[in-house]
């Protein structure tokens, strides 16, 4: 059986266990409702129960009492009971959920594109002086286009290997840039569809 089945079964068992105490109203304090706690938050909501976003325990308390799941659960329950945790978690469905997911993909691509540019410039710094002098003065986009169009020929010298590397990194940057634009276009389309 797949992992989703076990997660759903575990959530159901947890909710059945909590309901077994006979409380008139159940409210769950959940840490990380937008990330690793999103599945539990969704299961709690499907059951029609309350969910409250609980912040991570402060560092001083962790130093005094230690870090454990039991202590974290107790702190979460106390925060709900004391009304110190009152933030209702954002939903992960509908337009907001779609945009949030697309943003994850875009953020990863942006990070990789930035890394590609940093690496490209680092390779240029150590390149053969003649190649370096041709490339260093170029603007960012001119540099990307020039490097993406390099023709290393047979890779049998350090300069040819450098050109090969620069071309590969520049083409990766271009691919990531196109991916980022596609994510932006999709985000706009989803938001526009919701607005109309």
Coordinates of C-alpha atoms in Angstrom, one line a residue:
X1 CA 0.0 0.0 0.0
X2 CA 1.2 3.5 -0.8
X3 CA 2.3 6.2 1.7
X4 CA -0.9 8.2 1.2
X5 CA -3.0 5.3 2.4
X6 CA -0.9 5.1 5.6
X7 CA -1.0 8.8 6.2
X8 CA -4.8 8.9 5.8
X9 CA -5.2 5.9 8.0
X10 CA -3.0 7.5 10.7
X11 CA -4.9 10.8 10.5
X12 CA -8.2 8.9 10.9
X13 CA -6.9 6.9 13.8
X14 CA -5.6 10.1 15.5
X15 CA -8.9 11.9 15.0
X16 CA -11.0 8.9 16.2
X17 CA -8.7 8.6 19.3
X18 CA -9.2 12.3 20.1
X19 CA -13.0 12.1 19.6
X20 CA -13.0 9.1 22.0
X21 CA -12.5 11.5 24.9
X22 CA -16.0 12.9 24.4
X23 CA -15.1 16.5 24.2
X24 CA -17.9 18.7 22.9
X25 CA -15.5 20.7 20.7
X26 CA -12.1 19.5 19.3
X27 CA -9.5 22.0 18.3
X28 CA -6.1 20.8 17.2
X29 CA -3.0 23.0 17.6
X30 CA -0.7 22.2 14.7
X31 CA 2.8 23.5 13.9
X32 CA 3.8 24.0 10.3
X33 CA 0.2 24.0 8.8
X34 CA 1.6 25.2 5.5
X35 CA 4.3 22.7 5.2
X36 CA 4.9 19.4 7.0
X37 CA 1.6 19.8 9.1
X38 CA -0.5 20.5 6.0
X39 CA -1.7 16.9 5.6
X40 CA -2.9 16.8 9.2
X41 CA -4.5 20.2 8.9
X42 CA -6.4 19.1 5.9
X43 CA -7.6 15.9 7.6
X44 CA -8.8 17.9 10.7
X45 CA -10.7 20.3 8.4
X46 CA -12.3 17.5 6.4
X47 CA -13.7 16.1 9.7
X48 CA -15.2 19.5 10.5
X49 CA -12.9 20.1 13.5
X50 CA -11.0 23.2 14.5
X51 CA -7.3 23.8 13.6
X52 CA -5.1 26.5 15.0
X53 CA -1.6 27.4 13.8
X54 CA 0.9 26.9 16.7
X55 CA 4.3 28.5 16.6
X56 CA 7.4 26.6 17.4
X57 CA 8.4 26.5 21.1
X58 CA 10.7 29.3 22.1
X59 CA 14.4 28.6 22.4
X60 CA 14.5 29.3 26.1
X61 CA 11.9 26.7 26.8
X62 CA 13.6 24.2 24.6
X63 CA 16.9 24.7 26.5
X64 CA 15.2 24.3 29.9
X65 CA 12.9 21.3 29.0
X66 CA 14.6 19.7 26.0
X67 CA 13.2 18.9 22.6
X68 CA 10.8 16.0 22.1
X69 CA 7.6 15.3 20.3
X70 CA 5.8 14.9 23.6
X71 CA 6.9 18.2 25.0
X72 CA 6.1 19.9 21.6
X73 CA 2.6 18.3 21.7
X74 CA 2.0 19.5 25.3
X75 CA 3.2 23.0 24.4
X76 CA 0.8 23.1 21.4
X77 CA -2.1 22.0 23.5
X78 CA -1.3 24.6 26.2
X79 CA -1.1 27.3 23.5
X80 CA -4.6 26.4 22.3
X81 CA -6.1 26.1 25.8
X82 CA -4.5 29.5 26.9
X83 CA -5.7 31.2 23.7
X84 CA -2.1 32.2 22.9
X85 CA -2.4 30.4 19.6
X86 CA -5.4 31.8 17.7
X87 CA -4.3 32.0 14.1
X88 CA -6.5 30.0 11.8
X89 CA -4.3 28.2 9.2
X90 CA -4.6 29.2 5.6
X91 CA -6.3 26.7 3.3
X92 CA -4.3 24.7 0.9
X93 CA -7.1 24.3 -1.6
X94 CA -8.6 26.5 -4.4
X95 CA -6.7 29.3 -6.1
X96 CA -4.5 30.1 -3.1
X97 CA -3.3 26.4 -2.9
X98 CA -2.7 26.3 -6.7
X99 CA -0.6 29.5 -6.6
X100 CA 1.3 28.4 -3.5
X101 CA 2.3 25.1 -5.3
X102 CA 3.3 27.0 -8.5
X103 CA 5.4 29.4 -6.3
X104 CA 7.3 26.4 -4.9
X105 CA 8.4 25.4 -8.4
X106 CA 9.2 28.9 -9.4
X107 CA 11.3 29.5 -6.2
X108 CA 13.4 26.4 -6.8
X109 CA 14.0 27.5 -10.4
X110 CA 15.0 31.0 -9.3
X111 CA 17.5 29.7 -6.8
X112 CA 19.0 27.4 -9.5
X113 CA 19.1 30.2 -12.0
X114 CA 21.0 32.4 -9.5
X115 CA 23.4 29.6 -8.8
X116 CA 24.0 29.1 -12.5
X117 CA 24.9 32.8 -12.9
X118 CA 27.3 32.7 -9.9
X119 CA 29.0 29.6 -11.3
X120 CA 29.2 31.0 -14.8
X121 CA 31.0 34.1 -13.5
X122 CA 33.3 32.0 -11.3
X123 CA 34.3 29.9 -14.3
X124 CA 35.0 33.1 -16.3
X125 CA 37.4 34.4 -13.6
X126 CA 39.6 31.3 -14.0
X127 CA 39.3 31.2 -17.8
X128 CA 42.1 31.7 -20.3
X129 CA 42.9 35.5 -20.2
X130 CA 41.9 36.0 -23.9
X131 CA 38.4 34.4 -23.3
X132 CA 38.0 36.1 -20.0
X133 CA 38.7 39.6 -21.5
X134 CA 36.0 38.9 -24.2
X135 CA 33.4 37.9 -21.6
X136 CA 33.9 39.9 -18.4
X137 CA 32.8 43.3 -19.8
X138 CA 29.5 42.0 -21.1
X139 CA 26.1 42.7 -19.5
X140 CA 24.3 39.8 -17.9
X141 CA 22.1 39.0 -20.9
X142 CA 24.8 39.6 -23.4
X143 CA 27.0 37.2 -21.4
X144 CA 24.4 34.5 -21.3
X145 CA 23.8 34.8 -25.1
X146 CA 27.5 34.8 -25.9
X147 CA 28.3 31.8 -23.7
X148 CA 25.2 29.8 -24.9
X149 CA 26.5 30.3 -28.4
X150 CA 30.1 29.2 -27.7
X151 CA 31.5 26.5 -29.9
X152 CA 34.2 24.6 -28.0
X153 CA 35.0 22.2 -30.9
X154 CA 36.9 19.1 -29.9
X155 CA 37.5 19.3 -26.2
X156 CA 41.2 18.6 -26.1
X157 CA 42.4 21.8 -24.3
X158 CA 41.5 23.6 -21.1
X159 CA 40.1 26.5 -23.2
X160 CA 37.8 24.2 -25.1
X161 CA 36.7 22.5 -21.9
X162 CA 36.0 26.0 -20.4
X163 CA 33.9 26.9 -23.4
X164 CA 32.0 23.7 -23.1
X165 CA 31.3 24.4 -19.4
X166 CA 30.3 28.0 -20.1
X167 CA 27.9 27.0 -22.8
X168 CA 26.3 24.3 -20.7
X169 CA 25.8 26.6 -17.7
X170 CA 24.5 29.5 -20.0
X171 CA 22.0 27.1 -21.6
X172 CA 20.9 25.8 -18.2
X173 CA 20.4 29.5 -17.2
X174 CA 18.2 30.1 -20.3
X175 CA 16.2 27.0 -19.6
X176 CA 15.6 28.0 -16.0
X177 CA 14.7 31.5 -17.1
X178 CA 12.1 30.2 -19.5
X179 CA 10.7 27.9 -16.8
X180 CA 10.4 30.8 -14.4
X181 CA 8.5 32.9 -17.0
X182 CA 6.2 29.9 -17.6
X183 CA 5.5 29.7 -13.8
X184 CA 4.8 33.5 -13.8
X185 CA 2.4 33.1 -16.8
X186 CA 0.6 30.2 -15.1
X187 CA 0.3 32.1 -11.8
X188 CA -1.3 35.1 -13.6
X189 CA -3.6 32.8 -15.6
X190 CA -4.8 31.1 -12.3
X191 CA -5.3 34.4 -10.6
X192 CA -7.1 35.9 -13.5
X193 CA -9.4 32.9 -13.9
X194 CA -10.4 33.3 -10.3
X195 CA -11.0 37.0 -10.6
X196 CA -13.4 36.6 -13.5

